[in-house]
Short mmCIF file of C-alpha atoms and ligand atoms in Angstrom, two decimals:
data_model
loop_
_atom_site.label_atom_id
_atom_site.label_comp_id
_atom_site.label_asym_id
_atom_site.label_seq_id
_atom_site.Cartn_x
_atom_site.Cartn_y
_atom_site.Cartn_z
CA UNK R 1 100.06 116.70 85.11
CA UNK R 2 102.28 120.24 84.77
CA UNK R 3 105.18 120.93 86.33
CA UNK R 4 105.39 124.62 87.95
CA UNK R 5 108.93 125.54 88.54
CA UNK R 6 110.03 126.24 91.84
CA UNK R 7 106.32 126.34 93.34
CA UNK R 8 106.69 127.03 97.08
CA UNK R 9 104.21 125.51 99.26
CA UNK R 10 102.83 128.65 101.27
CA UNK R 11 100.15 127.55 103.21
CA UNK R 12 98.34 124.55 104.66
CA UNK R 13 96.88 121.80 102.61
CA UNK R 14 93.13 120.73 102.19
CA UNK R 15 92.82 117.18 101.49
CA UNK R 16 89.34 115.43 100.12
CA UNK R 17 88.45 111.82 100.65
CA UNK R 18 85.41 110.61 98.44
CA UNK R 19 86.88 107.54 96.57
CA UNK R 20 84.58 105.10 98.20
CA UNK R 21 82.26 105.33 100.99
CA UNK R 22 84.30 107.75 103.60
CA UNK R 23 83.37 110.81 103.21
CA UNK R 24 86.67 112.59 104.62
CA UNK R 25 88.43 116.41 104.69
CA UNK R 26 91.68 116.97 106.45
CA UNK R 27 93.82 120.03 107.08
CA UNK R 28 97.90 119.50 107.23
CA UNK R 29 100.29 122.51 107.63
CA UNK R 30 102.88 122.61 104.79
CA UNK R 31 105.15 120.36 107.01
CA UNK R 32 102.34 117.58 107.07
CA UNK R 33 101.10 118.33 110.78
CA UNK R 34 97.50 117.29 111.27
CA UNK R 35 95.64 121.10 112.07
CA UNK R 36 92.26 119.06 111.59
CA UNK R 37 90.52 116.15 110.25
CA UNK R 38 87.15 114.59 110.15
CA UNK R 39 86.04 110.96 108.53
CA UNK R 40 82.25 110.51 108.04
CA UNK R 41 81.57 106.92 107.33
CA UNK R 42 78.64 105.78 105.22
CA UNK R 43 78.66 102.16 106.87
CA UNK R 44 75.31 102.64 107.79
CA UNK R 45 73.84 103.76 104.82
CA UNK R 46 75.25 100.74 102.80
CA UNK R 47 75.00 98.12 105.48
CA UNK R 48 71.36 96.83 104.45
CA UNK R 49 72.56 96.37 101.09
CA UNK R 50 75.79 94.07 102.52
CA UNK R 51 78.08 96.15 100.15
CA UNK R 52 78.60 99.73 98.91
CA UNK R 53 75.98 101.15 96.89
CA UNK R 54 77.68 103.75 94.19
CA UNK R 55 74.61 105.73 93.63
CA UNK R 56 74.09 106.03 97.58
CA UNK R 57 78.00 106.90 98.16
CA UNK R 58 77.82 109.68 95.63
CA UNK R 59 74.40 111.21 96.86
CA UNK R 60 75.85 111.17 100.41
CA UNK R 61 79.25 112.63 99.60
CA UNK R 62 77.39 115.45 97.86
CA UNK R 63 74.94 115.73 100.92
CA UNK R 64 77.89 115.90 103.58
CA UNK R 65 81.33 117.08 101.88
CA UNK R 66 80.02 120.87 102.02
CA UNK R 67 79.17 120.43 105.80
CA UNK R 68 82.42 118.29 106.46
CA UNK R 69 84.58 121.15 104.76
CA UNK R 70 83.13 124.00 106.94
CA UNK R 71 83.85 122.05 109.70
CA UNK R 72 87.32 120.75 109.06
CA UNK R 73 88.39 124.57 108.27
CA UNK R 74 86.65 125.79 111.29
CA UNK R 75 88.56 123.18 113.86
CA UNK R 76 91.78 124.10 111.77
CA UNK R 77 90.90 128.33 112.48
CA UNK R 78 91.40 128.40 108.72
CA UNK R 79 89.71 130.27 106.05
CA UNK R 80 90.27 128.88 102.49
CA UNK R 81 92.12 132.04 101.58
CA UNK R 82 94.77 130.82 104.02
CA UNK R 83 95.80 127.61 102.16
CA UNK R 84 98.79 126.43 99.70
CA UNK R 85 96.82 124.08 97.88
CA UNK R 86 93.76 121.61 97.67
CA UNK R 87 94.36 117.84 97.04
CA UNK R 88 91.74 115.42 96.17
CA UNK R 89 91.36 111.59 95.49
CA UNK R 90 90.71 111.71 91.74
CA UNK R 91 90.69 107.93 91.33
CA UNK R 92 90.76 104.89 91.29
CA UNK R 93 87.43 104.53 93.17
CA UNK R 94 83.53 104.95 92.44
CA UNK R 95 83.15 107.28 89.70
CA UNK R 96 80.11 109.42 91.23
CA UNK R 97 82.27 110.27 94.62
CA UNK R 98 85.07 111.03 92.70
CA UNK R 99 83.13 113.38 90.59
CA UNK R 100 81.88 115.14 93.70
CA UNK R 101 85.03 115.56 95.61
CA UNK R 102 87.31 116.27 92.95
CA UNK R 103 84.40 119.00 91.75
CA UNK R 104 84.58 120.55 95.24
CA UNK R 105 88.23 120.52 95.51
CA UNK R 106 88.59 122.51 91.72
CA UNK R 107 85.56 124.84 92.96
CA UNK R 108 87.11 126.19 95.74
CA UNK R 109 90.76 126.03 93.98
CA UNK R 110 89.35 128.31 90.88
CA UNK R 111 87.66 130.64 93.78
CA UNK R 112 90.85 131.15 95.64
CA UNK R 113 93.48 130.33 93.14
CA UNK R 114 94.86 127.85 94.70
CA UNK R 115 97.06 125.02 93.26
CA UNK R 116 94.90 121.68 92.81
CA UNK R 117 96.28 118.26 92.92
CA UNK R 118 94.55 115.27 91.25
CA UNK R 119 95.78 112.56 94.25
CA UNK R 120 95.73 108.88 92.80
CA UNK R 121 94.09 107.25 96.17
CA UNK R 122 96.66 104.21 95.89
CA UNK R 123 99.57 106.56 96.05
CA UNK R 124 98.12 108.12 99.27
CA UNK R 125 98.12 105.15 101.07
CA UNK R 126 101.69 104.35 99.75
CA UNK R 127 102.80 107.85 100.72
CA UNK R 128 101.12 107.60 104.23
CA UNK R 129 104.57 106.21 105.93
CA UNK R 130 106.55 109.39 104.99
CA UNK R 131 103.98 111.65 107.24
CA UNK R 132 106.05 113.28 109.91
CA UNK R 133 106.82 110.92 112.93
CA UNK R 134 105.03 108.10 111.49
CA UNK R 135 108.05 105.71 111.35
CA UNK R 136 110.92 105.82 113.32
CA UNK R 137 113.79 107.59 111.41
CA UNK R 138 111.30 108.69 108.80
CA UNK R 139 110.57 106.54 105.56
CA UNK R 140 112.82 107.38 102.64
CA UNK R 141 112.71 106.30 99.43
CA UNK R 142 112.71 103.50 98.21
CA UNK R 143 110.51 101.08 100.45
CA UNK R 144 108.31 98.14 99.94
CA UNK R 145 104.58 98.65 100.28
CA UNK R 146 102.18 95.92 101.33
CA UNK R 147 98.78 97.36 100.21
CA UNK R 148 95.88 95.46 101.79
CA UNK R 149 92.50 96.85 101.60
CA UNK R 150 88.55 95.91 100.53
CA UNK R 151 89.56 97.04 97.08
CA UNK R 152 93.59 96.42 96.45
CA UNK R 153 95.67 93.99 97.10
CA UNK R 154 99.60 94.43 96.27
CA UNK R 155 103.10 94.90 96.85
CA UNK R 156 104.80 97.75 95.46
CA UNK R 157 108.24 99.40 95.40
CA UNK R 158 107.73 102.84 96.19
CA UNK R 159 111.04 104.39 94.48
CA UNK R 160 109.45 108.15 94.97
CA UNK R 161 106.18 110.19 94.25
CA UNK R 162 104.66 109.02 90.95
CA UNK R 163 107.21 106.19 90.78
CA UNK R 164 106.09 102.98 91.97
CA UNK R 165 107.12 99.77 90.68
CA UNK R 166 104.24 97.23 91.21
CA UNK R 167 106.21 93.58 92.17
CA UNK R 168 102.91 91.57 92.48
CA UNK R 169 99.23 91.57 93.14
CA UNK R 170 96.00 89.38 93.63
CA UNK R 171 94.65 87.28 90.80
CA UNK R 172 91.32 87.52 91.93
CA UNK R 173 89.75 89.10 95.06
CA UNK R 174 91.38 91.51 97.36
CA UNK R 175 92.14 90.53 101.06
CA UNK R 176 89.57 92.74 102.60
CA UNK R 177 87.37 91.42 99.86
CA UNK R 178 87.80 87.96 100.90
CA UNK R 179 87.47 88.96 104.75
CA UNK R 180 83.91 90.61 104.00
CA UNK R 181 82.67 87.71 101.95
CA UNK R 182 83.57 85.47 104.50
CA UNK R 183 82.09 87.53 107.50
CA UNK R 184 78.89 87.51 105.53
CA UNK R 185 78.88 83.51 105.06
CA UNK R 186 79.11 83.94 108.84
CA UNK R 187 76.23 86.15 109.27
CA UNK R 188 78.27 88.93 110.57
CA UNK R 189 77.29 92.61 109.58
CA UNK R 190 79.24 94.28 106.40
CA UNK R 191 81.93 95.36 106.55
CA UNK R 192 83.14 92.22 108.17
CA UNK R 193 86.90 92.71 108.54
CA UNK R 194 86.62 94.09 112.01
CA UNK R 195 83.52 91.89 112.85
CA UNK R 196 85.34 88.82 111.87
CA UNK R 197 88.29 89.62 113.95
CA UNK R 198 86.42 90.02 116.89
CA UNK R 199 84.80 86.83 116.24
CA UNK R 200 87.71 85.12 115.29
CA UNK R 201 89.37 85.71 119.03
CA UNK R 202 87.11 83.46 120.75
CA UNK R 203 87.84 80.34 118.18
CA UNK R 204 90.01 77.74 117.40
CA UNK R 205 92.63 78.90 114.52
CA UNK R 206 93.87 75.08 114.08
CA UNK R 207 90.60 73.56 114.00
CA UNK R 208 89.97 73.88 110.45
CA UNK R 209 92.76 73.49 107.44
CA UNK R 210 92.07 75.76 105.00
CA UNK R 211 93.84 76.06 101.86
CA UNK R 212 96.64 78.74 101.53
CA UNK R 213 96.39 79.64 97.93
CA UNK R 214 99.48 80.42 95.97
CA UNK R 215 101.61 79.71 99.63
CA UNK R 216 105.74 79.13 98.52
CA UNK R 217 104.61 79.96 94.99
CA UNK R 218 107.56 82.15 93.09
CA UNK R 219 106.41 86.10 92.99
CA UNK R 220 104.36 87.42 95.28
CA UNK R 221 100.73 87.54 93.29
CA UNK R 222 97.97 86.54 95.75
CA UNK R 223 94.70 84.71 95.12
CA UNK R 224 91.88 84.39 98.24
CA UNK R 225 88.98 82.94 96.03
CA UNK R 226 89.68 79.52 96.77
CA UNK R 227 90.13 80.09 100.48
CA UNK R 228 86.60 81.89 100.55
CA UNK R 229 85.00 79.23 98.38
CA UNK R 230 86.49 76.48 100.96
CA UNK R 231 84.80 78.36 103.70
CA UNK R 232 81.72 78.76 101.53
CA UNK R 233 81.45 74.93 101.13
CA UNK R 234 82.10 74.53 105.00
CA UNK R 235 79.53 76.54 106.07
CA UNK R 236 76.98 75.16 103.18
CA UNK R 237 77.20 71.49 105.33
CA UNK R 238 75.13 73.47 108.25
CA UNK R 239 71.67 73.72 107.98
CA UNK R 240 70.83 77.38 106.75
CA UNK R 241 70.76 80.00 110.11
CA UNK R 242 71.79 77.11 112.20
CA UNK R 243 75.78 77.71 112.53
CA UNK R 244 76.56 77.47 116.18
CA UNK R 245 78.70 80.21 117.28
CA UNK R 246 81.48 77.78 118.47
CA UNK R 247 82.06 76.89 114.79
CA UNK R 248 81.64 80.13 113.68
CA UNK R 249 84.59 81.34 115.79
CA UNK R 250 86.59 78.55 114.53
CA UNK R 251 85.71 79.17 110.97
CA UNK R 252 86.69 82.84 111.28
CA UNK R 253 89.76 82.20 113.40
CA UNK R 254 91.04 79.55 110.98
CA UNK R 255 90.21 81.74 108.13
CA UNK R 256 92.29 84.58 109.31
CA UNK R 257 95.26 82.82 110.19
CA UNK R 258 95.29 81.18 106.52
CA UNK R 259 94.90 85.22 105.29
CA UNK R 260 97.73 85.95 107.69
CA UNK R 261 99.88 82.84 106.56
CA UNK R 262 99.49 83.54 103.00
CA UNK R 263 100.04 87.48 103.44
CA UNK R 264 103.20 86.24 105.42
CA UNK R 265 104.74 84.36 102.42
CA UNK R 266 103.72 86.54 99.69
CA UNK R 267 105.41 89.60 101.92
CA UNK R 268 108.68 87.50 102.47
CA UNK R 269 108.82 86.78 98.40
CA UNK R 270 108.12 90.39 97.86
CA UNK R 271 111.04 91.33 100.68
CA UNK R 272 113.66 89.23 98.61
CA UNK R 273 112.71 90.57 95.37
CA UNK R 274 112.87 94.03 96.72
CA UNK R 275 116.11 93.47 98.55
CA UNK R 276 117.69 91.90 95.31
CA UNK R 277 116.71 95.07 93.32
CA UNK R 278 117.05 97.59 95.81
CA UNK R 279 120.07 99.18 97.92
CA UNK R 280 119.82 100.63 101.10
CA UNK R 281 117.47 100.49 104.24
CA UNK R 282 115.22 97.49 104.03
CA UNK R 283 111.22 98.76 105.12
CA UNK R 284 108.27 97.13 104.70
CA UNK R 285 105.19 99.49 104.91
CA UNK R 286 101.79 98.23 105.13
CA UNK R 287 98.78 100.02 104.41
CA UNK R 288 94.88 99.51 103.95
CA UNK R 289 92.02 98.76 106.24
CA UNK R 290 93.15 94.88 106.48
CA UNK R 291 96.68 96.27 108.12
CA UNK R 292 94.38 97.07 111.24
CA UNK R 293 94.23 93.40 111.74
CA UNK R 294 96.46 92.53 114.76
CA UNK R 295 96.90 88.33 113.50
CA UNK R 296 97.81 89.55 110.29
CA UNK R 297 100.39 92.31 111.70
CA UNK R 298 101.91 90.17 113.96
CA UNK R 299 102.21 87.31 111.00
CA UNK R 300 103.85 90.25 108.88
CA UNK R 301 105.96 91.53 112.15
CA UNK R 302 107.55 87.80 112.41
CA UNK R 303 108.22 87.60 108.31
CA UNK R 304 109.82 90.84 108.49
CA UNK R 305 112.28 90.28 111.19
CA UNK R 306 112.87 86.75 109.31
CA UNK R 307 114.05 88.87 106.48
CA UNK R 308 115.92 91.64 108.44
CA UNK R 309 113.35 94.48 107.49
CA UNK R 310 111.97 97.16 109.53
CA UNK R 311 108.01 96.80 109.64
CA UNK R 312 105.98 100.23 109.90
CA UNK R 313 102.25 100.15 109.88
CA UNK R 314 100.33 103.29 110.25
CA UNK R 315 97.75 103.46 113.06
CA UNK R 316 94.37 102.10 112.31
CA UNK R 317 92.99 105.31 111.32
CA UNK R 318 95.34 106.28 108.98
CA UNK R 319 95.39 102.41 107.37
CA UNK R 320 91.54 102.89 106.45
CA UNK R 321 90.71 105.41 103.80
CA UNK R 322 90.99 109.20 105.27
CA UNK R 323 91.85 112.43 104.16
CA UNK R 324 95.47 112.99 106.18
CA UNK R 325 96.84 110.91 103.55
CA UNK R 326 95.08 112.63 100.66
CA UNK R 327 96.48 115.78 101.82
CA UNK R 328 99.88 114.30 102.39
CA UNK R 329 100.20 113.31 99.27
CA UNK R 330 99.20 116.46 97.83
CA UNK R 331 101.82 118.21 100.09
CA UNK R 332 104.58 115.49 98.51
CA UNK R 333 103.45 116.55 95.10
CA UNK R 334 103.53 120.24 95.28
CA UNK R 335 107.02 120.20 97.05
CA UNK R 336 108.21 118.83 93.64
CA UNK R 337 105.91 121.31 91.86
CA UNK R 338 103.52 118.78 90.75
CA UNK R 339 100.11 120.25 90.01
CA UNK R 340 97.08 119.42 87.91
CA UNK R 341 95.06 121.20 85.71
CA UNK R 342 91.46 121.85 86.25
CA UNK R 343 90.63 119.74 82.99
CA UNK R 344 91.72 116.91 84.95
CA UNK R 345 88.97 113.98 84.76
CA UNK R 346 88.31 111.41 87.65
CA UNK R 347 89.23 107.85 86.78
CA UNK R 348 87.54 105.01 88.00
CA UNK R 349 90.75 103.16 87.23
CA UNK R 350 94.30 104.41 87.61
CA UNK R 351 97.06 102.06 88.22
CA UNK R 352 99.52 102.98 90.71
CA UNK R 353 102.57 102.12 88.13
CA UNK R 354 100.94 104.51 85.51
CA UNK R 355 101.84 107.31 87.39
CA UNK R 356 104.63 109.22 86.27
CA UNK R 357 106.24 112.48 87.25
CA UNK R 358 107.70 114.61 84.12
O1 LIG Q 401 91.72 100.66 103.06
P1 LIG Q 401 89.87 100.61 103.39
O2 LIG Q 401 89.50 101.27 104.36
O3 LIG Q 401 89.16 100.86 102.30
C1 LIG Q 401 89.22 100.13 100.57
O4 LIG Q 401 89.28 99.36 100.51
O5 LIG Q 401 90.09 101.36 100.10
O6 LIG Q 401 89.89 98.96 103.59
C2 LIG Q 401 88.69 98.64 103.69
C3 LIG Q 401 88.59 96.93 103.88
C4 LIG Q 401 87.51 96.00 104.20
O7 LIG Q 401 87.36 95.19 103.20
C5 LIG Q 401 87.24 95.62 105.54
O8 LIG Q 401 86.51 94.65 106.01
C6 LIG Q 401 88.95 95.43 105.97
O9 LIG Q 401 89.44 96.50 105.18
N1 LIG Q 401 89.18 95.39 107.55
C7 LIG Q 401 89.78 94.28 108.06
C8 LIG Q 401 90.02 94.84 109.13
N2 LIG Q 401 89.46 96.37 109.39
C9 LIG Q 401 88.96 96.89 108.33
N3 LIG Q 401 89.83 93.26 107.53
C10 LIG Q 401 90.62 92.53 108.42
N4 LIG Q 401 90.55 92.93 109.82
C11 LIG Q 401 90.27 94.18 110.46
N5 LIG Q 401 90.37 94.59 111.61
ZN1 LIG Q 402 91.80 102.98 100.25
#
């Protein structure tokens, strides 16, 4: 990372997201107003395999990104020469996709002489709350972030751009991963989170008393593998392929309630720790695909109210992977004069707390 003094953001920023199975591009003006955005989900390509196949993902990004970029620039009514910068997810994530997105971003930046930002995908989720107009009254630093996605589950004190303090995280599965695995056990198509939520609508959440891992424990770490195993053991009692729809709905609802209770409990601990360490506004921001779940949002809403925290969750399309958040993280960094060299190598692992502004 290089610090360019007094770099003025002179134009819109293009954001590129290719870290997992969504190919996405977005153009935001220098103030953060979305001029155009496109997300192309690869779900259909991966679904037959029950999970993301890295090789297929990388090839799909390579095939679709150029078309997507042409489309998003066209919708924004801009040429690359009109841009003030380019930002691309550079990790953590699947390396093939990261190389495609970073390579394309660097190519455009080199050709047009634009500043390039290697965005940490987790920081992009973390800073989404600061997009203009999203949180009433804005989201000034510091705030508490609960990131609950397919690959990540952590509580972070977001103190500033590049200044993140991890308060706790998952010891095994991420929350979304648990949803996906349980959905698979119930015979739902991958990715299972939203399908499981739909099935749970018809079920009785009080029927099965699944474990609530780490509930009430000190700190705010998470664990979901025991809960998933309990569901697996229950499902295994039915003959293969003979799980009645009624029972599947009750299992889905009971599982969802267990996850919601655990997340609310862990978030409560995180809010107590955050409030002890940080003065000022009490704001809990929820991000990641699992934040789209209504039961979980309601549980978190209740937990936040009890701790006198305001809860902010982006609309679902900004909770799941998208390029708006990547462009916005780029804008936040460019405003501080933070740019990256073209030698920046994408990173499959890139912990949020390892980021540091010079
Ligand atoms: O943030 P995201 O789009 O991708 C990353 O993992 O970075 O999150 C995807 C995860 C998947 O595990 C998906 O099953 C889960 O979020 N998810 C949900 C819901 N919608 C998506 N989980 C529970 N309820 C939902 N409505
Ligand atoms: Zn993500």
